[in-house]
Amino acid sequence: MRFLYGLFPFVAAITGAVATSDADEWWFGDSLFYLGPPSSGINITKATYSILPPSVPCGYTVSNPDDEIWVAVWVGASSTAGSDYANLYQPVFDWSPNQESQGCPASETEWCVAASTYTPSGQIGQPYVTVPQGTTVDFEIAVVGDNVVQTVTMGGKVISNQTEALDSGLQYLYSSNECYTGSGSCGTIDGYTISNLTVTLSSADEKFASVMGLYDVTASSFTSADGGITWHADYINTTVVDFDDSAEVSQ
Ligand SMILES: *[C@@H]1O[C@H](CO)[C@@H](O)[C@H](O)[C@H]1NC(C)=O
Ligand SMILES: *[C@@H]1O[C@H](CO)[C@@H](O)[C@H](O)[C@H]1NC(C)=O
Ligand SMILES: *[C@@H]1O[C@H](CO)[C@@H](O)[C@H](O)[C@H]1NC(C)=O
Ligand SMILES: *[C@@H]1O[C@H](CO)[C@@H](O)[C@H](O)[C@H]1NC(C)=O
């Protein structure tokens, strides 16, 4: 739920260097989509999508239960490609071997989910809700007036929502698999499916598909049927990520 430091060279250039040590590191699995920015003057005004989370991670280690690892899976929207000084509206799945340490009521084999926003002054999130195994969760991130409204729905029922001020027009939407190593390591996370992705723009951008970046995923085409205002992909399937293999992660 920290931002994707150094995921791409241009992001690293903006955000600068990261301190490193053996533990307490953040790793980001290199299987993701990265969409944006639209043509000049155009903003992202809405994104809807569904995620069937993978099985919880396996092969993880924890050496000090007071310094837990956690893993998060999310799709987020932001006005920048990676500034720490911008909001990242990121409804999030979260899991830890000690769920209680995260405020998550789920068992060790389930994920929690909640509406959540990274802000420069800290993470603002709603209470976590258990996601029963095999459950697809529906998400909406929508600009409504001067606000961003996140709505998380499970089985047709809103289970988490949050409204925050829009800091600046949304330009990017991207997915991430995030590992906080705490006193151990996060092991391996299976691939999962982001489906029925629909992105709405403030006005038509016929070239928007050219800024859809796919990194080690299998995805259907990203197309618009209305001349470039509304864009859709049936699915983006991520692949398995070994958080302990430096070839599969970025810091
Ligand atoms: C969340 O949804 C409830 C029920 O629709 C609504 O009353 C509330 O205003 C929403 N809260 C936020 C923060 O959007
Ligand atoms: C896009 O966002 C920028 C920055 O907040 C804003 O100045 C601009 O008016 C927005 N454009 C549209 C078409 O909403
Ligand atoms: C896909 O998303 C749209 C909203 O963007 C929704 O109306 C539709 O029911 C969804 N389709 C499926 C199969 O979930
Ligand atoms: C994407 O994932 C879904 C759900 O697991 C699966 O049914 C589908 O076959 C996958 N598509 C591709 C092209 O891998």
mmCIF file of N, CA and C and ligand atoms in Angstrom, residues 149 158 161-163, ligand 1:
data_model
loop_
_atom_site.group_PDB
_atom_site.id
_atom_site.type_symbol
_atom_site.label_atom_id
_atom_site.label_comp_id
_atom_site.label_asym_id
_atom_site.label_seq_id
_atom_site.Cartn_x
_atom_site.Cartn_y
_atom_site.Cartn_z
ATOM 1 N N VAL A 149 -14.889 8.498 -5.201
ATOM 2 C CA VAL A 149 -15.690 7.557 -4.425
ATOM 3 C C VAL A 149 -15.249 6.138 -4.794
ATOM 4 N N VAL A 158 -22.773 -3.761 -1.250
ATOM 5 C CA VAL A 158 -21.632 -2.890 -0.951
ATOM 6 C C VAL A 158 -21.081 -3.274 0.421
ATOM 7 N N ASN A 161 -16.874 1.247 1.404
ATOM 8 C CA ASN A 161 -16.818 2.411 0.513
ATOM 9 C C ASN A 161 -16.121 3.557 1.221
ATOM 10 N N GLN A 162 -15.653 4.488 0.429
ATOM 11 C CA GLN A 162 -14.878 5.590 0.991
ATOM 12 C C GLN A 162 -14.903 6.744 -0.003
ATOM 13 N N THR A 163 -15.005 7.952 0.513
ATOM 14 C CA THR A 163 -15.008 9.144 -0.337
ATOM 15 C C THR A 163 -13.919 10.091 0.139
HETATM 16 C C1 LIG B 1 -21.153 4.419 1.652
HETATM 17 O O1 LIG B 1 -22.388 3.890 1.242
HETATM 18 C C2 LIG B 1 -23.442 4.215 2.114
HETATM 19 C C3 LIG B 1 -24.641 3.413 1.678
HETATM 20 O O2 LIG B 1 -24.918 3.647 0.327
HETATM 21 C C4 LIG B 1 -23.696 5.695 2.061
HETATM 22 O O3 LIG B 1 -24.726 6.049 2.947
HETATM 23 C C5 LIG B 1 -22.436 6.402 2.482
HETATM 24 O O4 LIG B 1 -22.592 7.777 2.305
HETATM 25 C C6 LIG B 1 -21.259 5.938 1.679
HETATM 26 N N1 LIG B 1 -20.081 6.476 2.290
HETATM 27 C C7 LIG B 1 -19.091 6.974 1.607
HETATM 28 C C8 LIG B 1 -17.960 7.470 2.435
HETATM 29 O O5 LIG B 1 -19.082 7.051 0.398
#
